[in-house]
Structures are given as structure tokens and as C-alpha cells.
PDB file of C-alpha atoms in Angstrom:
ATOM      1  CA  UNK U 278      -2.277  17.157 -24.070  1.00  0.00           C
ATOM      2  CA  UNK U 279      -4.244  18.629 -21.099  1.00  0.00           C
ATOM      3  CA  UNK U 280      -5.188  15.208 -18.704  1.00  0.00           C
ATOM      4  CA  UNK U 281      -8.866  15.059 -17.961  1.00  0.00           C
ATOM      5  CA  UNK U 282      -9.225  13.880 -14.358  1.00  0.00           C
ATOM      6  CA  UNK U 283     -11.669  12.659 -11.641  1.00  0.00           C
ATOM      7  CA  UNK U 284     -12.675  14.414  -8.661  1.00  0.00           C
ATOM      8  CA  UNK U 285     -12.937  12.367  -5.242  1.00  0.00           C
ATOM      9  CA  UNK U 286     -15.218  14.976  -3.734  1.00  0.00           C
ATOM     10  CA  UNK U 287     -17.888  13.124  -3.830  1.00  0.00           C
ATOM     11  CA  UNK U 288     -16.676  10.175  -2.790  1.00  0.00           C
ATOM     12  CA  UNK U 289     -15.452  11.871   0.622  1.00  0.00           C
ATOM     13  CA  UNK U 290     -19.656  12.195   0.679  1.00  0.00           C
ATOM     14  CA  UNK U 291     -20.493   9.136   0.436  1.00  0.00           C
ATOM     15  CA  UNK U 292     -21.217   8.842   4.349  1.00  0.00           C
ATOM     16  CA  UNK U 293     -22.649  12.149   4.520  1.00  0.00           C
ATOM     17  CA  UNK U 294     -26.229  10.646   3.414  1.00  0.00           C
ATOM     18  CA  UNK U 295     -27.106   8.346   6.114  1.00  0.00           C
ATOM     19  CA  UNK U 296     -28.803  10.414   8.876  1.00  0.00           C
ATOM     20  CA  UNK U 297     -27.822   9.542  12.610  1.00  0.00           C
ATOM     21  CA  UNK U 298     -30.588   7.334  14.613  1.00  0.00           C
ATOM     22  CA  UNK U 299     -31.295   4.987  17.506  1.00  0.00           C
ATOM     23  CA  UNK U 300     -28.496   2.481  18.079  1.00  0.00           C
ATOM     24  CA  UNK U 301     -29.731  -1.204  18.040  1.00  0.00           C
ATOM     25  CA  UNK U 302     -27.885  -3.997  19.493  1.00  0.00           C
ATOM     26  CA  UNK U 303     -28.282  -7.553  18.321  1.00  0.00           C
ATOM     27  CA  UNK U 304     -26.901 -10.851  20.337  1.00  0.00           C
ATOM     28  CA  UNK U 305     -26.668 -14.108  19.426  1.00  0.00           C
ATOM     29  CA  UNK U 306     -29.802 -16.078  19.770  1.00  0.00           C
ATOM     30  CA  UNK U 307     -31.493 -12.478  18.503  1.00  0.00           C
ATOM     31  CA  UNK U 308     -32.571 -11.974  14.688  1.00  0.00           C
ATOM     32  CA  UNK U 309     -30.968  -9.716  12.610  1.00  0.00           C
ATOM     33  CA  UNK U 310     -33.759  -9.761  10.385  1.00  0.00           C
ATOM     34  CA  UNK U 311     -36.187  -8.876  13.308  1.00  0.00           C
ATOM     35  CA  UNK U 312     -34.197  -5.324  13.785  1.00  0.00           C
ATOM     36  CA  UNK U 313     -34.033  -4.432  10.864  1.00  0.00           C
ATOM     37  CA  UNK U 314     -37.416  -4.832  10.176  1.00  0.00           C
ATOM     38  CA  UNK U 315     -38.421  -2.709  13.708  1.00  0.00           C
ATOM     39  CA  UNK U 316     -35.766   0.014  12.546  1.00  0.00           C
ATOM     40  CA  UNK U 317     -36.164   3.163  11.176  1.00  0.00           C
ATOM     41  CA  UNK U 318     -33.874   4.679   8.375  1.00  0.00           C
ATOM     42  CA  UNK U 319     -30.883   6.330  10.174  1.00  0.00           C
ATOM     43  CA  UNK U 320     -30.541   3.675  12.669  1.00  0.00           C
ATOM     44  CA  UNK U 321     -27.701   1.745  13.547  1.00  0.00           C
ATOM     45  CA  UNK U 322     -28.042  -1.736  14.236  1.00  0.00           C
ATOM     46  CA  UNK U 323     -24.825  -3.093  16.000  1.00  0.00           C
ATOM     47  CA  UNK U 324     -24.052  -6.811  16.198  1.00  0.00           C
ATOM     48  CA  UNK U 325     -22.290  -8.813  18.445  1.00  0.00           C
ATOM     49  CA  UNK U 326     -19.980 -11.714  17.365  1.00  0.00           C
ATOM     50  CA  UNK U 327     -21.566 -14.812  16.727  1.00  0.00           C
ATOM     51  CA  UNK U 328     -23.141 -16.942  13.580  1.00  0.00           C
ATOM     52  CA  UNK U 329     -26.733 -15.667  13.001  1.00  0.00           C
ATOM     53  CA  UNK U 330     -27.913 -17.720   9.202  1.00  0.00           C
ATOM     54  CA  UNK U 331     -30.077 -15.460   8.273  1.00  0.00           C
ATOM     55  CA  UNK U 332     -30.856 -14.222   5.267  1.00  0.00           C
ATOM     56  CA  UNK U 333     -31.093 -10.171   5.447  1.00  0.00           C
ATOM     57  CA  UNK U 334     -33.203  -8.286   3.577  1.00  0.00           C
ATOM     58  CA  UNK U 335     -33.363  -4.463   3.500  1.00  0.00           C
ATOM     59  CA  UNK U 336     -35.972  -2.480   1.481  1.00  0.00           C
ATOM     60  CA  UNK U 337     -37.350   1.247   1.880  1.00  0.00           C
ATOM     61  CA  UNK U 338     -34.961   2.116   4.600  1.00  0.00           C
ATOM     62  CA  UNK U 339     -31.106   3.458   5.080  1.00  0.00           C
ATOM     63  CA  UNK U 340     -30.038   1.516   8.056  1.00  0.00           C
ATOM     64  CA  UNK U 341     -26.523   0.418   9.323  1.00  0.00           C
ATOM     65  CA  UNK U 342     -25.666  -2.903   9.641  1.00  0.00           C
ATOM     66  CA  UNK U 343     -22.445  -2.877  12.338  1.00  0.00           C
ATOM     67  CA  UNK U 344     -19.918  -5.759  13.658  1.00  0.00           C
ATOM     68  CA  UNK U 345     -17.924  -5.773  16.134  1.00  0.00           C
ATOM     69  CA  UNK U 346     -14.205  -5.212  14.531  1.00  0.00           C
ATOM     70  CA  UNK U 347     -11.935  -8.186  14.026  1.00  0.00           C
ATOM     71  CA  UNK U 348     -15.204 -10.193  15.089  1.00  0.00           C
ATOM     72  CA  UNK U 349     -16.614 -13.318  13.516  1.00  0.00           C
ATOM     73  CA  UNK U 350     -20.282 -12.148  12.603  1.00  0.00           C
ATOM     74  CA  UNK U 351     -21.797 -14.427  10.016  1.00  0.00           C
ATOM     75  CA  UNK U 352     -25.085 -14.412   8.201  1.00  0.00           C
ATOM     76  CA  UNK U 353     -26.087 -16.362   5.087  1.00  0.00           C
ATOM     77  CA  UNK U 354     -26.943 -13.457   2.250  1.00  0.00           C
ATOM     78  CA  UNK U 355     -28.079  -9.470   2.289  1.00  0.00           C
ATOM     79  CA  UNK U 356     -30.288  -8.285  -0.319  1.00  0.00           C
ATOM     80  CA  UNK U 357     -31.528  -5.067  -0.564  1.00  0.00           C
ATOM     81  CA  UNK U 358     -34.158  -2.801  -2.431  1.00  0.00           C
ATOM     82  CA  UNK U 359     -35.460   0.719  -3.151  1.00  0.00           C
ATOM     83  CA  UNK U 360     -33.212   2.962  -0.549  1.00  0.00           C
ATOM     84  CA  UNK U 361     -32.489   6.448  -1.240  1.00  0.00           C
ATOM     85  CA  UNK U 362     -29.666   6.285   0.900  1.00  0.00           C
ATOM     86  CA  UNK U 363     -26.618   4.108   1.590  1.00  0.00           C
ATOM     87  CA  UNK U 364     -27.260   1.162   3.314  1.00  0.00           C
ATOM     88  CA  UNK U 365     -23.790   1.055   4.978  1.00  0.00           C
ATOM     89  CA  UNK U 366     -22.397  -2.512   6.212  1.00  0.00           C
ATOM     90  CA  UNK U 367     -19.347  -2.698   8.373  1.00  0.00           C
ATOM     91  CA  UNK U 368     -17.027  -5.776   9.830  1.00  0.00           C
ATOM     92  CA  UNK U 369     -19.296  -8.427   8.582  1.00  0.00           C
ATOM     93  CA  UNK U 370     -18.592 -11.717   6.965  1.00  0.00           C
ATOM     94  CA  UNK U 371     -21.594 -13.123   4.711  1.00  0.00           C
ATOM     95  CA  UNK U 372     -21.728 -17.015   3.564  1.00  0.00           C
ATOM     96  CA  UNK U 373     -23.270 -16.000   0.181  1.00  0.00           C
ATOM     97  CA  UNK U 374     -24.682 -13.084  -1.936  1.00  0.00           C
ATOM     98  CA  UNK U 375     -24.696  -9.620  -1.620  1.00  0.00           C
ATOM     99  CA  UNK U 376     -27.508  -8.150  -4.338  1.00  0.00           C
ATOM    100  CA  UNK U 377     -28.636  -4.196  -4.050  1.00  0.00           C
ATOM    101  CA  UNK U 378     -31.226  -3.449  -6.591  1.00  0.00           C
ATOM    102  CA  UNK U 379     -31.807   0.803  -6.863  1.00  0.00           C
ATOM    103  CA  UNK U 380     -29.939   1.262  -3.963  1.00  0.00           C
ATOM    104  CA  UNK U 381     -26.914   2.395  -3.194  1.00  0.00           C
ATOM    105  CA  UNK U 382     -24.303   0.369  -0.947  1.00  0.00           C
ATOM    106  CA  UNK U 383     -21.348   1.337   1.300  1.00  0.00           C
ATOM    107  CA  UNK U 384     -19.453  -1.953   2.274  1.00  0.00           C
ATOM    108  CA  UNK U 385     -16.559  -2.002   4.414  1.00  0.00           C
ATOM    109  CA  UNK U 386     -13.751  -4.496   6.154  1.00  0.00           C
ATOM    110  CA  UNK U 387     -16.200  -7.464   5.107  1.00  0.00           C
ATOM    111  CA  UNK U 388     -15.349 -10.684   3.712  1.00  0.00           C
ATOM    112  CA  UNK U 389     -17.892 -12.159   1.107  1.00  0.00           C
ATOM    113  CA  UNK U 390     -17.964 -15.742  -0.056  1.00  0.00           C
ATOM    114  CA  UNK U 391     -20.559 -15.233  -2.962  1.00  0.00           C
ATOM    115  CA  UNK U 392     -20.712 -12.497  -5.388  1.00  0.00           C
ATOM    116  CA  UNK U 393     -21.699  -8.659  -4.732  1.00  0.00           C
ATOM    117  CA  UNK U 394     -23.980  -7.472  -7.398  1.00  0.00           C
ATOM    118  CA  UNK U 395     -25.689  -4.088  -7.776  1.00  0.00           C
ATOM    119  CA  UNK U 396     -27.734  -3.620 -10.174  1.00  0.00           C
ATOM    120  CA  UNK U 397     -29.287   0.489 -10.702  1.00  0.00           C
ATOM    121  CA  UNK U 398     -26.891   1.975  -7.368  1.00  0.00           C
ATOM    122  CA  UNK U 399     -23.923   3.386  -6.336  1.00  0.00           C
ATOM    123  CA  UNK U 400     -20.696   1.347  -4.652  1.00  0.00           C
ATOM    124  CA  UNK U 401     -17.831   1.888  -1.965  1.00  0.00           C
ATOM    125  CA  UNK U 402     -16.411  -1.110  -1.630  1.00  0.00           C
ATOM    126  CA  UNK U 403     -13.187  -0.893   1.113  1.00  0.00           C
ATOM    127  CA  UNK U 404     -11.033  -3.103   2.578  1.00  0.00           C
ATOM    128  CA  UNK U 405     -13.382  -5.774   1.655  1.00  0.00           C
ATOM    129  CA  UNK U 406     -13.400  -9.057  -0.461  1.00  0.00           C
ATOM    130  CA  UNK U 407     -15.501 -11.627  -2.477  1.00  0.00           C
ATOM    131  CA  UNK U 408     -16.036 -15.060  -3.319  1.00  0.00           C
ATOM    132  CA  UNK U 409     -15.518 -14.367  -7.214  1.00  0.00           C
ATOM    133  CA  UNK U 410     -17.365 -11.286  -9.112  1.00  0.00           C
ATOM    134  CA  UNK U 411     -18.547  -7.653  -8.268  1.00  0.00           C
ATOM    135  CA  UNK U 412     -20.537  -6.321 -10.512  1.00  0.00           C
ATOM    136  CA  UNK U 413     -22.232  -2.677 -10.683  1.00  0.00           C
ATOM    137  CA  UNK U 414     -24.497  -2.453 -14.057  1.00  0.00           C
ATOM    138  CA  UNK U 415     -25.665   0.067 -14.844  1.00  0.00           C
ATOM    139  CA  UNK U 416     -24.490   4.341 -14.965  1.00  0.00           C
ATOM    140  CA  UNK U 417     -27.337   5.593 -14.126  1.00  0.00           C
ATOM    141  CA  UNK U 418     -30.298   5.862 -11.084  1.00  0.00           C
ATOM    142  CA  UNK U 419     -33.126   7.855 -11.708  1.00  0.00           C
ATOM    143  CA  UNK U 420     -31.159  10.047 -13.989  1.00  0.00           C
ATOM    144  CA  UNK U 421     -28.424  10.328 -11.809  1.00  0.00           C
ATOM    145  CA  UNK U 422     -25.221   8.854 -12.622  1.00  0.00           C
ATOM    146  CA  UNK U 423     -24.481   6.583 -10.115  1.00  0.00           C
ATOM    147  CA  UNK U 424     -20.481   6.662  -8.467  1.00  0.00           C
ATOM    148  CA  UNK U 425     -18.167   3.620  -7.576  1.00  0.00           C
ATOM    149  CA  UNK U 426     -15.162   3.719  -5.502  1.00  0.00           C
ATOM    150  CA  UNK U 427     -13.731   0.120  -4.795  1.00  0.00           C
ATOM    151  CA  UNK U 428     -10.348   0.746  -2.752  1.00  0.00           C
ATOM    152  CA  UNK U 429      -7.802  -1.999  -1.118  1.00  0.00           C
ATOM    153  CA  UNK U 430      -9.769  -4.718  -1.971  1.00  0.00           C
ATOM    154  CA  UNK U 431      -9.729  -8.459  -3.309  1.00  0.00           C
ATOM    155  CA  UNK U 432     -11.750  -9.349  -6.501  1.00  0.00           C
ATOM    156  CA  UNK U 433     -10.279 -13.093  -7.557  1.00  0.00           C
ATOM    157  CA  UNK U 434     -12.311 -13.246 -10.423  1.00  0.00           C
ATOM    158  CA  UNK U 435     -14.134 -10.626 -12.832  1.00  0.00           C
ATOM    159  CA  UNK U 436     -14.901  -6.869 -11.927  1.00  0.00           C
ATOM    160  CA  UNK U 437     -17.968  -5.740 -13.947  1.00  0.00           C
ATOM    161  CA  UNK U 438     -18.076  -1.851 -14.015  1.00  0.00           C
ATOM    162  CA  UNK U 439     -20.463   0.447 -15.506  1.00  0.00           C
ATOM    163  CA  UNK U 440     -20.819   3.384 -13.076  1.00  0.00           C
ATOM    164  CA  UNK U 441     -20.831   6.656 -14.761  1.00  0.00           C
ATOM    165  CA  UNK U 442     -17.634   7.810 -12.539  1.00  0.00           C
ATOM    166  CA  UNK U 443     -15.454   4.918 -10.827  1.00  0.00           C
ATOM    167  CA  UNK U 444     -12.162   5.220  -8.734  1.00  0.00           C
ATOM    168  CA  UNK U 445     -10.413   1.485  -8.697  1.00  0.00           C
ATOM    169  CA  UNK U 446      -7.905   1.759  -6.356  1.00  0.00           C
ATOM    170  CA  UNK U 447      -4.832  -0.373  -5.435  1.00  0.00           C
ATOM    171  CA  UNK U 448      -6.441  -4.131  -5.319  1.00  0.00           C
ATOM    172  CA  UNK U 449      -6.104  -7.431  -6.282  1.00  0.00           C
ATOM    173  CA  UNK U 450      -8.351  -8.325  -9.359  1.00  0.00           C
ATOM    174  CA  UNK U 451      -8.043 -11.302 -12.048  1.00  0.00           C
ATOM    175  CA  UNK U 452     -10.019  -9.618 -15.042  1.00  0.00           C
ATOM    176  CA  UNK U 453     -12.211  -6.288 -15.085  1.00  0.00           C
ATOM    177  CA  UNK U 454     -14.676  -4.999 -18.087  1.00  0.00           C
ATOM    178  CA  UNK U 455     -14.725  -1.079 -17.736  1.00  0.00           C
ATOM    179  CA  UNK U 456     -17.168   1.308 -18.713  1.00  0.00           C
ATOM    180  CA  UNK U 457     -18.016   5.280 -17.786  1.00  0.00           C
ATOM    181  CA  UNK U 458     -15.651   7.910 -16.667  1.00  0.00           C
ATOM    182  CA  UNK U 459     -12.866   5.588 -14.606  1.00  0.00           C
ATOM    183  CA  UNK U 460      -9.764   5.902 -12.579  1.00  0.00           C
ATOM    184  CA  UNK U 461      -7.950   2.729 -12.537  1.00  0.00           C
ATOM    185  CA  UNK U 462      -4.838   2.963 -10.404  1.00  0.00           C
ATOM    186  CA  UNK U 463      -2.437   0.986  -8.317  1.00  0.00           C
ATOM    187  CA  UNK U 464      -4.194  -2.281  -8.809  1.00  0.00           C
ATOM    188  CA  UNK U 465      -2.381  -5.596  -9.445  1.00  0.00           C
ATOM    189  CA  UNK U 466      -4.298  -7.645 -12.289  1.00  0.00           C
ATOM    190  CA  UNK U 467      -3.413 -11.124 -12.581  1.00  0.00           C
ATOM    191  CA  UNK U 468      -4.623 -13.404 -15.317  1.00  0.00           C
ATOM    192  CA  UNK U 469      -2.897 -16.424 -13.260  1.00  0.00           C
ATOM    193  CA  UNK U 470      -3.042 -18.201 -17.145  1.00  0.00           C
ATOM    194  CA  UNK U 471      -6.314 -16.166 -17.770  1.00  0.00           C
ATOM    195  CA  UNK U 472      -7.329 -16.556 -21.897  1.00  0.00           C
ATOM    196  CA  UNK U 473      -8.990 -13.149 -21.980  1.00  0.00           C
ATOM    197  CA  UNK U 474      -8.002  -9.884 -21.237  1.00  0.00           C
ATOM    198  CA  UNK U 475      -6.851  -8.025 -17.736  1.00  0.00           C
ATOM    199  CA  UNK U 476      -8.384  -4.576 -18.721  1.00  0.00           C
ATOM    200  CA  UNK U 477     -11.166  -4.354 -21.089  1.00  0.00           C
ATOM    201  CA  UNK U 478     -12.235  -0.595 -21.633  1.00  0.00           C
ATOM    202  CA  UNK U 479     -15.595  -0.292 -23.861  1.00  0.00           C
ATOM    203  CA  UNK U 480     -17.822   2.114 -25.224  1.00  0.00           C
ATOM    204  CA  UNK U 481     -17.983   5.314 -26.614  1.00  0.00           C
ATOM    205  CA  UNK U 482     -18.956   7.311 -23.477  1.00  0.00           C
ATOM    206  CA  UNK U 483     -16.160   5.905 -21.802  1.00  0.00           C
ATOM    207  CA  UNK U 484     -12.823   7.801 -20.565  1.00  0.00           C
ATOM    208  CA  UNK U 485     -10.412   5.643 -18.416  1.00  0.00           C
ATOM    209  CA  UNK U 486      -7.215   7.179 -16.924  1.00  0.00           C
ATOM    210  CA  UNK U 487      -5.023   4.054 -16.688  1.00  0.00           C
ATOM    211  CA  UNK U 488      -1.615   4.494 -14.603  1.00  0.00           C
ATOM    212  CA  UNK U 489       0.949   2.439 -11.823  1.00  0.00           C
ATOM    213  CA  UNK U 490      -0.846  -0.678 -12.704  1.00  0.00           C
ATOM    214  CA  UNK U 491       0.435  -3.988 -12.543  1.00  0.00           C
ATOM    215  CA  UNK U 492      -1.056  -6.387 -15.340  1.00  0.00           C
ATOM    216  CA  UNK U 493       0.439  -9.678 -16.370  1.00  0.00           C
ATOM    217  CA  UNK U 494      -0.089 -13.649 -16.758  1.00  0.00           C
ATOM    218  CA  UNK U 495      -2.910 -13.333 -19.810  1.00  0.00           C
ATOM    219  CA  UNK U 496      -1.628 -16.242 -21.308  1.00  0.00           C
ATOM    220  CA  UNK U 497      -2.416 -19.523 -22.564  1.00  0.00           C
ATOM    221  CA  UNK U 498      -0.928 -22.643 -24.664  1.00  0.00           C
ATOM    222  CA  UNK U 499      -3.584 -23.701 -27.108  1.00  0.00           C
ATOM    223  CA  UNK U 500      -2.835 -25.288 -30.976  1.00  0.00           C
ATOM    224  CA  UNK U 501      -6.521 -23.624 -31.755  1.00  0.00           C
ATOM    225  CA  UNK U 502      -7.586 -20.379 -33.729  1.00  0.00           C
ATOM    226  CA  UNK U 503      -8.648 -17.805 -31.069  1.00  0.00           C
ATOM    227  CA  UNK U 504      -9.802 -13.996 -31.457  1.00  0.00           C
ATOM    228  CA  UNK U 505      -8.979 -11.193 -29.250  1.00  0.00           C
ATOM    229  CA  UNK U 506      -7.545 -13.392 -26.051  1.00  0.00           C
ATOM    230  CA  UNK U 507      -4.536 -13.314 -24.231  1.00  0.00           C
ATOM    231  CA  UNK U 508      -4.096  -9.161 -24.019  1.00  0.00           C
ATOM    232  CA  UNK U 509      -2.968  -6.946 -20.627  1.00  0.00           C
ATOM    233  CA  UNK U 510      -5.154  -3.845 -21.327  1.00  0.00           C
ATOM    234  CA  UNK U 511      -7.717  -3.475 -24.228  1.00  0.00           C
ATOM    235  CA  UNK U 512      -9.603  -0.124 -25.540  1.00  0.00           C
ATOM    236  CA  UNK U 513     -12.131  -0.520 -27.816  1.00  0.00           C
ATOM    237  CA  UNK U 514     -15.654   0.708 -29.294  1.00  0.00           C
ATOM    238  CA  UNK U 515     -14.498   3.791 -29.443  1.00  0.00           C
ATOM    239  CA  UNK U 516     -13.516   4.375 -25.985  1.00  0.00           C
ATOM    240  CA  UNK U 517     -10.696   6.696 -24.631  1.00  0.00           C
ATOM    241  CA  UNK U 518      -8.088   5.986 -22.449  1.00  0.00           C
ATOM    242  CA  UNK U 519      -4.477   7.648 -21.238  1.00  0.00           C
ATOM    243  CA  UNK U 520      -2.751   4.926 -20.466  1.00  0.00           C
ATOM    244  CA  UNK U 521       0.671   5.488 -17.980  1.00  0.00           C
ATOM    245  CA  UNK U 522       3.329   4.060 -16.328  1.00  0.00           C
ATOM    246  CA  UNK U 523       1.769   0.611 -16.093  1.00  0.00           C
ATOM    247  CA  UNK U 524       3.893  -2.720 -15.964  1.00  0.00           C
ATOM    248  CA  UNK U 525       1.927  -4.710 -18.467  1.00  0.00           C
ATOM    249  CA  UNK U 526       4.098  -8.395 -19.509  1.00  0.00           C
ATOM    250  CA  UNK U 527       3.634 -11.862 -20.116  1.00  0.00           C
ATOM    251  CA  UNK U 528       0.202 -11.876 -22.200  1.00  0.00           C
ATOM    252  CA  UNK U 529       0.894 -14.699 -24.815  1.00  0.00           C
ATOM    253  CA  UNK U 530       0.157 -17.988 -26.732  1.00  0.00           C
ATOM    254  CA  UNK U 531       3.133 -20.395 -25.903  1.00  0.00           C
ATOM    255  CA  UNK U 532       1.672 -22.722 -28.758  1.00  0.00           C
ATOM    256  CA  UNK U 533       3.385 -22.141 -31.781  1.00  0.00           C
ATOM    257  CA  UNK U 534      -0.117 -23.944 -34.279  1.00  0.00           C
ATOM    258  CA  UNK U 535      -3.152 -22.359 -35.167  1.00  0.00           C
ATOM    259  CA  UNK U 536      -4.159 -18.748 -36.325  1.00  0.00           C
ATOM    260  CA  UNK U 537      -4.587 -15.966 -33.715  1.00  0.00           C
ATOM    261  CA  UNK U 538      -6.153 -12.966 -34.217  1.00  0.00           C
ATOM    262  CA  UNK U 539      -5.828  -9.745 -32.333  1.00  0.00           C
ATOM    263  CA  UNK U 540      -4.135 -11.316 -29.690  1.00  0.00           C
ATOM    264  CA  UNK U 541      -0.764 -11.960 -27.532  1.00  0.00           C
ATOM    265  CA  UNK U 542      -0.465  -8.169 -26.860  1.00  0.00           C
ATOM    266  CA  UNK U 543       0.872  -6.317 -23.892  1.00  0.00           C
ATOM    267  CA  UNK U 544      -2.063  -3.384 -24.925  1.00  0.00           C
ATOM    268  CA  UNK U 545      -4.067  -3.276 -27.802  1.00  0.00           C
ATOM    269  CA  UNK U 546      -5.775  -0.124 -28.841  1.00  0.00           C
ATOM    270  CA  UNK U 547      -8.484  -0.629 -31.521  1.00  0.00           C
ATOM    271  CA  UNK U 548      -9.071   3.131 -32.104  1.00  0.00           C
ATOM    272  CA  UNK U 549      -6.474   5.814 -31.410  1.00  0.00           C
ATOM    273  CA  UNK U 550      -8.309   8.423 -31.250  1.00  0.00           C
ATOM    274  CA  UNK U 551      -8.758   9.714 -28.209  1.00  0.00           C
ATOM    275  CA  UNK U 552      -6.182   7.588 -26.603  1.00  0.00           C
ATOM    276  CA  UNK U 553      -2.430   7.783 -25.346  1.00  0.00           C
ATOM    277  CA  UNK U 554       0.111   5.326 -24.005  1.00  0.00           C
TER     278      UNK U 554
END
């Protein structure tokens, strides 16, 4: 069988599309808020350590939001809104939410508390971490398909996928739903006692290459009936998946009562076709 696979090209472009500008510097004391409103799209707007509260909000321009590396910059939540560019952020911690509604976000060496959601935009998501869940819903943008690439990063709860072409590279996740033309590689899923599944490919659109992963700990000890729990790596609705090389153990019910259906499997494909292991 001749492997489909996924180009990184344009994911080496992701930085391309944020024009060079003025360089604004913020102090503590200063507003963020207040420079980004006064900036143009292209500008850089670099921040020196300190805790700032604010709550950012972006919308209508591509600007750069910059910290000092290894600093301690700290704002409350970013939200941001109808950018035809990347809004890049860089060496930031924020004490809350990131949300990006039809725009497209480049996020990297930042710790998150809340959740990062993006809802109609593209993703790069590096050396980075949240509170719980990133989620990017949607495949398209204007009739573009929109592109993820989440690299070296921490995701302790659920990873929500839906780009039309993803790269998920060599992080830490608990659970992930996948959906779109994926490259899941490296990554170490675990359930820590999860009762669901580590890797949960849908739909009939979607092709997921699935190789050197480690998945494990989908398990749980429960005397009740239960459906489709408890299962490393799922494909399903018709999607297709080649599945390689991954170290996929411990996904079980330890209680010996009640009836279980579809579940305590290792991986579970619900249609073959389309699909090797």
C-alpha cells in the first residue's frame, strides 16, 4: 500500500504572513490594551516583565504580542477577532482564556491557565501549554481549509481537532477527538484512569497517519454496563487511518460485573476499510 502523507510546507509559512512594522514597547504601569489599540497590523508590541491584568483584545489587525524570554509577563485573557493574518504571541503567560474567532493564531513558549479555543482559524501551538482543553473547530475559513500544527506541547485534558490538515507532534495530551487530514506522531497520551478513549478518529473526510505514539492508562473499575469506553485509539464513521508502531496497553475494566460493549481494547477499528495497523 502506497502511504498518503502530509506536507509541512506550509507550516514552515506560517510566519511568512505577518508583515514587519514599528516596534512598540510596553512597561509596567503601561496598558497593553492601549498599544494595541494605537498599533497598526505588522507591528510588534514588545513587553517587559511584569503583571499587567488586562484583558486583551485584538480585532481587524495582525499585530505581535512579544515577552521578554524566560520573563514573568502576565495578563488576565486574549481574545481576538476578524484578522487575516496571524496574530503571533510569544513568551507570555495568561491567567485565563485564549479565544480567536476567524482568525488565525501563532502561539509560542506560553503558559495558559484557561483553555485556548479557536473557533473558524488556523493554529501553531509550540512549546506552549494550557490549563485543560485546546480546541480548533472547525476545517474551514472562508473556503479555505484552515492548518494546525501543535508541536512539544502540554494538553492535560482534551484536544479538540477539526482542521482540515493537522501535524500533532511529540506532546503530552490526556484524550484527543480527531478530525481532517492528521499527522499524529510522537505524542504520549495518558488516560491517567481516563473512561473514554486516548485517540478518537471520526468522520468520513478524515485520514489520520498514526505512528511512535505512546497511548495507555484508559481504564476504569466499574460493576456498570458501559459502551465504547476504556479504548487506546478508536477509528470510526468511516474514517481512515494507518496506524504504526505505536505502544498502545493497559485500556481495561478491572471489574469483573456488568455488560460492556465495544470496549477494553488496545485499538478498535469500526470500519476496515481504508485502514491498516
Amino acid at each position: 500500500m502506497k502511504f498518503r502523507t502530509l506536507s509541512i510546507i506550509p507550516f514552515l509559512l506560517f510566519g511568512t504572513t505577518l508583515a514587519h512594522g514599528a516596534v512598540i514597547m510596553v512597561s509596567p504601569g503601561q496598558s497593553i490594551q492601549a498599544a494595541v489599540d494605537g498599533a497598526s497590523s505588522g507591528d510588534t508590541i514588545r513587553i517587559l516583565n511584569g503583571t499587567y491584568g488586562e484583558q486583551i483584545t485584538i480585532s481587524g489587525k495582525a499585530v505581535s504580542l512579544e515577552g521578554e524570554a524566560g520573563g514573568t509577563i502576565q495578563i488576565s485573557k486574549l481574545s481576538t477577532a476578524n484578522i487575516d493574518a496571524f496574530i503571533r504571541i510569544k513568551n507570555i503567560r495568561i491567567d485565563g482564556d485564549v479565544n480567536g474567532t476567524t482568525t488565525d493564531l501563532q502561539i509560542h513558549d506560553c503558559q495558559i491557565s484557561g483553555d485556548v479555543m479557536v473557533n473558524r482559524g488556523s493554529l501553531v501551538f509550540v512549546q506552549s501549554s494550557v490549563g485543560a482543553n485546546l480546541l480548533v473547530n472547525h476545517s474551514h475559513r472562508s473556503n479555505i481549509p484552515t492548518t494546525v500544527k501543535i508541536v512539544k506541547s502540554t494538553i492535560p485534558e482534551k484536544l479538540t481537532c477539526k482542521a482540515g490538515t493537522s501535524i500533532i507532534g511529540y506532546n503530552r495530551i490526556r484524550y484527543a477527538h480527531i478530525e481532517g487530514n492528521s499527522q499524529i506522531v510522537g505524542n504520549h497520551f495518558d488516560g491517567r484512569s481516563l473512561f473514554g478513549i486516548g485517540i478518537d478518529v471520526n468522520g468520513s473526510q478524515t485520514y489520520a497517519r498514526i505512528h511512535n505514539n505512546r497511548v495507555h492508562s484508559y481504564k476504569v473499575g466499574d460493576n456498570a454496563n458501559f459502551d465504547s469506553k476504556c479504548i487506546g485509539i478508536r477509528i470510526k464513521d468511516n474514517a481512515k487511518a494507518d496506524i504504526t508502531n505505536n505502544l498502545v496497553y493497559d485500556c481495561h475494566d478491572s471489574n469483573g460485573n456488568g455488560a460492556e460493549t465495544k470496549a477494553g481494547m488496545g485499538i478498535f477499528v469500526e470500519s476496515s476499510s481504508g485502514t491498516t495497523i
